[in-house]
């Protein structure tokens, strides 16, 4: 039905081009195709799955419960897949993404192994001219980026990386073939959510493991029971309830902030913290006391509770010193779930090297060199060094809007969007998982990406029905969204902590809390209001 049409110059002409075939891209494609549009999704990967295609490092798994990391638009799709455990691993998640693509018959409209390198808005035709790395040209009325919040890996960060004699991998570019780690001297740089999953998974398989720790992490133990038939039936039976509640909670998870710190006695607070900690999920972070994000004293008390839990497991004072955070509050950047991660450091083959005051200065042929001149000899280096979040996926494409403005240059000065879905100066460009909307920070991604793609589809349907050719936010609307976003974010302690949440992990990146912190439900309401008001504040051109 949606066959590709190239004109005589070999240009592919579409109503909409989607970049990315992950969680957002697949659903966006499905929706626009159902609207009768000529639409195609492009992905640099060799298969669908987005983040779950790329992040195939050892130990990669969910830390949203599988039964909420789901599409909720189709009961049949939801119920047609059965998860094996509460927090499944990457291979199972990737199979689920294939199930989605196949069930919805999406593959015929997805072009894999195709990297989009540029997109220019042509003011005469009022369309986007998009180019692929292989030289293909696509001409589309709408450009929709579904590139992922965390998809631009920071993989070239140390001088001398090319000189290393062994093998070096960034976790988000982990090879498809098995990597032999047995008996090897392996170094892991980074202890974010990714590094932690790698470390706890490979520690008992490698010869020696050296973990380079810069900023210590608060961690929460994961409880990951296997699901039997009745567990699966039980969560499937909750489909209607989850569909109703998830879109409106603060973080798009099934749980919400239930307690008020000030209203409880110290004893009751402790009981609540213990109870929630015992749940083995992100609940302590996303559904305990919202005051932890605003009130330094509450933040400190909850941080101390988590430190205490970590100390009880680590025992060794030196390890406690290296691995337990002291100078930022619990939950002010991403809290990873883990399984025996701390215990790993008690193994005789595992060593934690603090690189906080003794940074890594370069990679040398033999391994990692720190400022004190020590060379940590290694066979394999694993870079769990994170991503240029939110902006990186788009600034790595040469996107030019009206008057030749460049998104890379614009965001190099100031990261601004309208509701995280459009940018002033870039007509008919829609984005998902982009800055200034709820996303991986404080949001279950599938909840947020479904809402965004649905809003985009509704917007496109509206303007097509009205005979409007172009939509672009006004500068005033963008300014008001940025102001609201900043006021909300800057009232939280998140804005004071260094991490990818504020862009501080990328040298030179303008500092701004990248994710909207006003809540998933609130964001949804605000987006819905804009639509209900006929996209007031957007310039619509026939
Ligand atoms: P990350 O949280 O940004 O962590 C990067 C790590 O690398 C940090 O420990 C950082 O230390 C370290 N690092 C970077 N440059 C360094 C240097 N020059 N020297 C020493 N250490 C350095 O990245 P991530 O772990 O890949 O996680 C990113 C996000 O992906 C997560 O926050 C989460 O949202 C998502 N994720 C989700 C899952 C899941 O849901 N299951 C799993 C993995 C990741 P500093 O902190 O000192 O900068």
Coordinates of C-alpha atoms and ligand atoms in Angstrom, one line a residue, residues 52 57 60-64 150 157-158 170-171 189-195 197 212-215 217 333-334 355 360 384-387 440-441 498 500-501 505, ligand 1:
X52 CA 17.3 -2.4 22.5
X57 CA 26.1 -5.3 26.4
X60 CA 21.5 -5.0 29.7
X61 CA 18.0 -5.2 31.1
X62 CA 14.9 -3.2 32.0
X63 CA 14.5 -1.4 35.2
X64 CA 10.9 -0.4 34.4
X150 CA 20.1 8.3 24.9
X157 CA 36.7 10.6 25.1
X158 CA 40.2 9.6 26.0
X170 CA 31.4 1.4 24.1
X171 CA 28.4 -0.4 25.7
X189 CA 35.0 2.9 32.9
X190 CA 31.7 4.4 34.3
X191 CA 29.3 3.2 36.9
X192 CA 26.0 4.7 35.6
X193 CA 23.0 2.4 35.1
X194 CA 24.9 0.8 32.3
X195 CA 28.3 0.2 33.9
X197 CA 24.7 -3.8 34.8
X212 CA 37.2 3.1 37.3
X213 CA 34.9 5.0 39.5
X214 CA 34.6 8.8 39.3
X215 CA 31.3 9.8 40.8
X217 CA 26.2 6.2 42.6
X333 CA 20.3 11.9 38.9
X334 CA 19.3 8.5 37.6
X355 CA 39.5 8.3 39.5
X360 CA 42.2 8.9 33.7
X384 CA 30.2 2.7 30.0
X385 CA 30.7 6.4 29.6
X386 CA 27.1 7.4 28.6
X387 CA 25.6 9.6 26.0
X440 CA 14.3 8.8 30.5
X441 CA 14.9 11.1 33.4
X498 CA 26.0 17.1 37.6
X500 CA 23.5 13.8 31.8
X501 CA 20.3 15.2 33.2
X505 CA 28.7 15.2 31.1
Ligands
LIG1 P1 25.8 7.7 32.6 O1 24.7 7.5 33.6 O2 26.0 9.0 32.0 O3 27.1 7.2 33.3 C1 28.4 7.4 32.7 C2 29.4 7.0 33.6 O4 30.7 7.1 32.9 C3 29.5 7.8 34.9 O5 29.8 7.0 35.9 C4 30.6 8.8 34.6 O6 31.2 9.3 35.7 C5 31.5 7.9 33.8 N1 32.5 8.6 33.0 C6 32.3 9.4 31.9 N2 33.4 10.0 31.5 C7 34.4 9.6 32.4 C8 35.8 9.8 32.5 N3 36.4 10.6 31.7 N4 36.4 9.3 33.5 C9 35.8 8.4 34.4 N5 34.5 8.2 34.4 C10 33.8 8.7 33.3 O7 25.6 6.7 31.4 P2 24.9 5.2 31.3 O8 25.3 4.4 32.5 O9 25.1 4.7 30.0 O10 23.4 5.5 31.6 C11 22.7 6.5 30.8 C12 21.3 6.4 31.0 O11 20.8 5.3 30.2 C13 20.8 6.0 32.3 O12 20.8 7.1 33.2 C14 19.4 5.5 32.1 O13 18.5 6.5 31.9 C15 19.7 4.7 30.8 N6 19.9 3.3 31.0 C16 18.8 2.6 31.3 C17 18.9 1.3 31.6 C18 17.7 0.5 32.0 O14 16.6 1.1 32.0 N7 17.7 -0.7 32.2 C19 20.1 0.7 31.7 C20 21.3 1.4 31.3 C21 21.1 2.8 31.0 P3 30.7 10.8 36.3 O15 29.3 10.5 36.9 O16 31.7 11.2 37.2 O17 30.5 11.7 35.1

